[in-house]
Tab-separated table of C-alpha atoms in Angstrom:
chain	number	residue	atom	x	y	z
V	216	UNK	CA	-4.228	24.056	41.617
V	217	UNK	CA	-3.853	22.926	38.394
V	218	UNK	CA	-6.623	22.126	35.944
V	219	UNK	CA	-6.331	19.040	33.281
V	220	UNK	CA	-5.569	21.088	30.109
V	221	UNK	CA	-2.296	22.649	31.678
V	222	UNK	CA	-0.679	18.983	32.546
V	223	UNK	CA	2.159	19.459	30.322
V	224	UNK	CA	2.661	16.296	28.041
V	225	UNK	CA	6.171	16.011	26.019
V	226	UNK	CA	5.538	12.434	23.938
V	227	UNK	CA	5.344	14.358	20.667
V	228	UNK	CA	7.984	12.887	18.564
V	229	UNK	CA	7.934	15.283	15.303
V	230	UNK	CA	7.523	18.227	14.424
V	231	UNK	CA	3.651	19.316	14.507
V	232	UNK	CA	1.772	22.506	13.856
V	233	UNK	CA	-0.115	24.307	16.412
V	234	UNK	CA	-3.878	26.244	16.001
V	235	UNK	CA	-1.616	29.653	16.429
V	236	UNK	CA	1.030	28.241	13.996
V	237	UNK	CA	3.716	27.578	16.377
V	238	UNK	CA	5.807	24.808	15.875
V	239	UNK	CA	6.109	22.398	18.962
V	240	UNK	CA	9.389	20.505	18.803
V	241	UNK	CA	10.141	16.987	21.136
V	242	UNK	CA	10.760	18.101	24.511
V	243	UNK	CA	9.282	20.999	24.428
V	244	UNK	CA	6.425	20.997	27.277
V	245	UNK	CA	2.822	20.859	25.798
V	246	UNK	CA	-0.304	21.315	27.578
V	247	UNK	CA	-3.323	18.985	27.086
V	248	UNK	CA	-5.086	21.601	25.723
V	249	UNK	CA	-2.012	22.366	22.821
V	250	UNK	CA	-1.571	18.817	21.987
V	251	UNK	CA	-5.861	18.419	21.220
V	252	UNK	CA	-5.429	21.474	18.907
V	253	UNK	CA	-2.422	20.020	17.367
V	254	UNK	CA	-4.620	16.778	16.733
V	255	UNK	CA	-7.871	18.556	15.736
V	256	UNK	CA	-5.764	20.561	13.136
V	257	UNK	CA	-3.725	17.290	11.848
V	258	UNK	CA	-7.075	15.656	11.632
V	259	UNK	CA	-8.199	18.732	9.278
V	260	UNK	CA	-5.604	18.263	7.546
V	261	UNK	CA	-6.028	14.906	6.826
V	262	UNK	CA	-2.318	13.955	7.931
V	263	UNK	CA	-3.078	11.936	11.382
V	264	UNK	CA	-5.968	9.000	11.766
V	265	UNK	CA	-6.398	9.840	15.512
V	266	UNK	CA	-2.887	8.900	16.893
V	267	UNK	CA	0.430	10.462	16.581
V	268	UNK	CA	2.981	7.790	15.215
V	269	UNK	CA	6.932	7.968	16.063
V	270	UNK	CA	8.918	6.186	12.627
V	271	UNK	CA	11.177	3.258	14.294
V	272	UNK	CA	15.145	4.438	13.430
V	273	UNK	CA	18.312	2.928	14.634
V	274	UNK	CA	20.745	6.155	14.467
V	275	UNK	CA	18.406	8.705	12.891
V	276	UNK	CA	17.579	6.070	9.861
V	277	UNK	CA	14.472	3.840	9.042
V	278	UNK	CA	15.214	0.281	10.320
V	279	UNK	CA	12.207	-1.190	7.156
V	280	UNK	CA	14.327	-1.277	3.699
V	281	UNK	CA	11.882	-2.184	1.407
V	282	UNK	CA	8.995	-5.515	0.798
V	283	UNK	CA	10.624	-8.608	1.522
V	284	UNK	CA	7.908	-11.233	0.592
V	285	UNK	CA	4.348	-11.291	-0.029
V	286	UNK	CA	2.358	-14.208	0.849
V	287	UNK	CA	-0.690	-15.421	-0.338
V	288	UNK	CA	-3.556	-18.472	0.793
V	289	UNK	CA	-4.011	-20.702	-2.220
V	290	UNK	CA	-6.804	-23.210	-2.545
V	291	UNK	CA	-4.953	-25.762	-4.296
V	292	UNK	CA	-1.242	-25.291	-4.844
V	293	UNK	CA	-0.952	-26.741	-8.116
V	294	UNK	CA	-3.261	-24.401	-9.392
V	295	UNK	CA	-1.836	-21.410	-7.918
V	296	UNK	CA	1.996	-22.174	-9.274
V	297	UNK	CA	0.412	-22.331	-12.422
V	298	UNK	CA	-1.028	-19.447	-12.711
V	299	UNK	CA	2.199	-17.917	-11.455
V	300	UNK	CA	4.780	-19.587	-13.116
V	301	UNK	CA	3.028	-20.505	-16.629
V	302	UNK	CA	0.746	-17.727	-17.130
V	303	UNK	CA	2.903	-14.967	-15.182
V	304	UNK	CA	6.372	-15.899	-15.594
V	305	UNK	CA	7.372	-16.243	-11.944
V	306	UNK	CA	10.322	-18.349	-11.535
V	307	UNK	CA	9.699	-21.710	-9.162
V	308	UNK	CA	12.360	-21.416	-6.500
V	309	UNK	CA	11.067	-24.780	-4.154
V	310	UNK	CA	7.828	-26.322	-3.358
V	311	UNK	CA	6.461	-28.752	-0.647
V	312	UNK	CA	3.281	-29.790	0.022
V	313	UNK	CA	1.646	-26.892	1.830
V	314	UNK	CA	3.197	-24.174	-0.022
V	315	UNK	CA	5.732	-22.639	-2.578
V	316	UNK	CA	7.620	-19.923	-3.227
V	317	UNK	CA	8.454	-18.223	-6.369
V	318	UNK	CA	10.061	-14.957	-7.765
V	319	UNK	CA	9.780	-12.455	-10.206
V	320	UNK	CA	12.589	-9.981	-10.494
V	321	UNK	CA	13.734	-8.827	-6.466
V	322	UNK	CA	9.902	-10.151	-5.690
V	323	UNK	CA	9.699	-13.026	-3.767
V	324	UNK	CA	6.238	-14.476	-3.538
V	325	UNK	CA	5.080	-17.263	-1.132
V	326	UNK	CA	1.866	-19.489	-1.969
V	327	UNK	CA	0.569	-21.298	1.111
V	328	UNK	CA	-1.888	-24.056	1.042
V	329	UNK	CA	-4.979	-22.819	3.568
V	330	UNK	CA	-8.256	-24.428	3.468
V	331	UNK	CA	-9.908	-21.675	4.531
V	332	UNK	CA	-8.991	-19.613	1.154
V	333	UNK	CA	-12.308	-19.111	-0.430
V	334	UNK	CA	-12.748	-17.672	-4.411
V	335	UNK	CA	-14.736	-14.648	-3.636
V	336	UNK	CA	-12.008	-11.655	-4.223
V	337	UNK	CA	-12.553	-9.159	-0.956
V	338	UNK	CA	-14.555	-6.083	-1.533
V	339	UNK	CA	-12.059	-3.690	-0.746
V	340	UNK	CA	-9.245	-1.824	-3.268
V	341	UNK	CA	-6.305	-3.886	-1.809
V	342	UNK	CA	-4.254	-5.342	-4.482
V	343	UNK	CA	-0.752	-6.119	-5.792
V	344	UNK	CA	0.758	-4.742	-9.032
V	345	UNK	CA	3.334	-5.654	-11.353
V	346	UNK	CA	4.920	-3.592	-13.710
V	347	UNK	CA	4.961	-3.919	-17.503
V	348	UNK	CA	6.520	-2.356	-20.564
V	349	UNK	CA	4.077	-0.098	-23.068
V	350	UNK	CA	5.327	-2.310	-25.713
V	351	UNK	CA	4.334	-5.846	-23.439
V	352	UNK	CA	1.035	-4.678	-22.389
V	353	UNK	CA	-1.505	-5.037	-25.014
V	354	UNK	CA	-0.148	-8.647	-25.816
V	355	UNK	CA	-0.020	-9.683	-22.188
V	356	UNK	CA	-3.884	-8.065	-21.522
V	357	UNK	CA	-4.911	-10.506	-24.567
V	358	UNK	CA	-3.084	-13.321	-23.946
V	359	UNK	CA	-4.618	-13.584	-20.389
V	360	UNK	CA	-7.851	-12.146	-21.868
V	361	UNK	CA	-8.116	-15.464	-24.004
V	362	UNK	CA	-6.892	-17.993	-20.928
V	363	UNK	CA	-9.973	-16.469	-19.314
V	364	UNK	CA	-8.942	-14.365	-16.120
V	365	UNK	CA	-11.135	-12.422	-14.956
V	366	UNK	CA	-11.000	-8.751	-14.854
V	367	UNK	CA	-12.043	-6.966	-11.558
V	368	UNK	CA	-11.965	-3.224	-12.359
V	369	UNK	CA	-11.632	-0.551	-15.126
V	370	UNK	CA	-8.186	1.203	-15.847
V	371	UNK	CA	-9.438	4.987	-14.835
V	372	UNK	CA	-6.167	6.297	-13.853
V	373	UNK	CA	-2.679	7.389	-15.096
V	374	UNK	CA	-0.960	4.692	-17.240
V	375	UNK	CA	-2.365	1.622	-18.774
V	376	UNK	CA	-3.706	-1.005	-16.328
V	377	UNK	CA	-4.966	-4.168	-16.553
V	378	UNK	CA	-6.905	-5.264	-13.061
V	379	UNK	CA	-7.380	-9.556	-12.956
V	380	UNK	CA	-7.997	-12.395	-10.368
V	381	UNK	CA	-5.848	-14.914	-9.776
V	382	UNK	CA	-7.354	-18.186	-9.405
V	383	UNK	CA	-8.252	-17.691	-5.529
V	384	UNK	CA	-9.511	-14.086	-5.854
V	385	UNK	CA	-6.162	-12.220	-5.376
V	386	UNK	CA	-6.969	-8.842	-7.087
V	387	UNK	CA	-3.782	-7.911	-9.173
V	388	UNK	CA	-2.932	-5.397	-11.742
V	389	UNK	CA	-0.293	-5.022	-14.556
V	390	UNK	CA	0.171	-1.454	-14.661
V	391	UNK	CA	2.326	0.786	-17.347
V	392	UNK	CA	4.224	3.227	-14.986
V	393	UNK	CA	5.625	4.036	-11.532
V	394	UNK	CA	5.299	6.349	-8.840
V	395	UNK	CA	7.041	9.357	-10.596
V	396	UNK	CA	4.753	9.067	-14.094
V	397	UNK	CA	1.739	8.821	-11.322
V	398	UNK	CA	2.921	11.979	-9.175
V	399	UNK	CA	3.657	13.887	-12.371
V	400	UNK	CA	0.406	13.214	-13.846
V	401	UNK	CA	-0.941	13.956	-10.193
V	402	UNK	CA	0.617	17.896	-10.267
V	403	UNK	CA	-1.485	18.654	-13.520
V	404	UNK	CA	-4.749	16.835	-12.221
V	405	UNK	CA	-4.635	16.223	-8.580
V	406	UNK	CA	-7.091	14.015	-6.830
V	407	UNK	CA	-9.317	15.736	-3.744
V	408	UNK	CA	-8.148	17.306	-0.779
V	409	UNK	CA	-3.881	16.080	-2.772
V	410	UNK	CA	-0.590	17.301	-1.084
V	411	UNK	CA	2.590	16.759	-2.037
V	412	UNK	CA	5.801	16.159	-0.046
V	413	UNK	CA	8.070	17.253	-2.045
C-alpha cells in the first residue's frame, strides 16, 4: 500500500532545489513529500508566494514583449488631458467623450471617464514612473512645484525622484535613472534579504 507522501507528482515545470540539494528537473517523478520540501525551502527563500508558476512560451520564448498601454479612471476628462498633455507633455493622439488616449515616447496612455474615480490616492506603493534627464529635473520638480501638485512621498532611494498626484490621485514619479543605475547602486548597498540574478 502506498501512503500519500510517495504519490509521485511530475507538474514541476523548472528547475527547483530540493531540502538535500538535489535538483528535480520536469518529468522527473516527485513524491508529495519532495515537492512540500521543495516549497517550504522556495518559501525560505523568498522566491515562491505559495504556488509554483510555469512562464507562458510559444517555442521556448516569452509570448509578453513589453507594456502596451496603461489605463487610468479620470474624474473629468478635461482635467485629466490637461494635466497630461499641458503640464506633462504627453502628446493627444484622439479623444471622445468617455475617454482619451495620449503618448509619451513608446508609452501609450489611455484616460477613461469612470464615475466611480474618487481623489483619495490608494494607500499602497503602486505607482507609474517616467524618466527624466539630471539636467530636466530640478526645473520640472519646480515648475510643477509652483502649479501646485501634490507630492506623495520622499525621494529615499537611488537617483533623484520626484513622487506627485495627478489630479485623480494617480501616484507618479519622475525619477533620474533606470534599472541598471538602481541594480548597481543595489550591489554596494543591498536592501534586506537582496539576490541578484545575474
Amino acid at each position: 500500500m502506498h501512503h500519500d507522501s510517495q504519490k509521485t507528482v511530475t507538474q514541476v515545470k523548472r528547475p527547483v532545489s530540493s531540502d538535500n540539494n538535489n535538483s528535480v528537473f520536469v518529468g522527473h517523478p516527485l513524491t508529495v513529500e519532495q515537492l512540500n520540501n521543495c516549497a517550504r525551502k522556495l518559501k525560505r527563500e523568498s522566491l515562491c508566494f505559495g504556488k509554483f508558476y510555469s512562464t507562458v512560451t510559444i517555442k521556448g520564448q516569452s509570448v509578453l514583449t513589453g507594456i502596451n498601454h496603461i489605463t487610468l479612471a479620470v474624474r473629468d476628462l478635461a482635467t485629466g488631458i490637461d494635466f497630461y498633455q499641458g503640464l506633462l507633455g504627453f502628446r493627444l493622439a484622439a479623444r471622445g467623450d468617455a475617454g482619451a488616449y495620449l503618448s509619451l515616447g513608446e508609452l501609450w496612455l489611455c484616460l477613461s471617464l469612470d464615475e466611480t474615480q474618487t481623489k483619495n490616492p490608494q494607500t499602497d506603493y503602486t505607482h507609474y514612473a517616467f524618466s527624466i534627464s539630471p539636467s530636466n529635473f530640478a526645473d520640472f520638480q519646480e515648475k510643477l512645484r509652483a502649479e501646485g501638485v501634490a507630492a506623495w512621498k520622499d525621494n529615499k532611494s537611488e537617483g533623484d525622484s520626484f513622487y506627485f498626484l495627478d489630479p485623480d490621485g494617480h501616484k507618479l514619479e519622475a525619477h533620474v535613472g533606470d534599472l541598471a543605475t538602481r541594480l548597481a547602486q543595489c550591489r554596494i548597498r543591498p536592501y534586506s534579504g537582496m539576490k541578484f540574478f545575474d
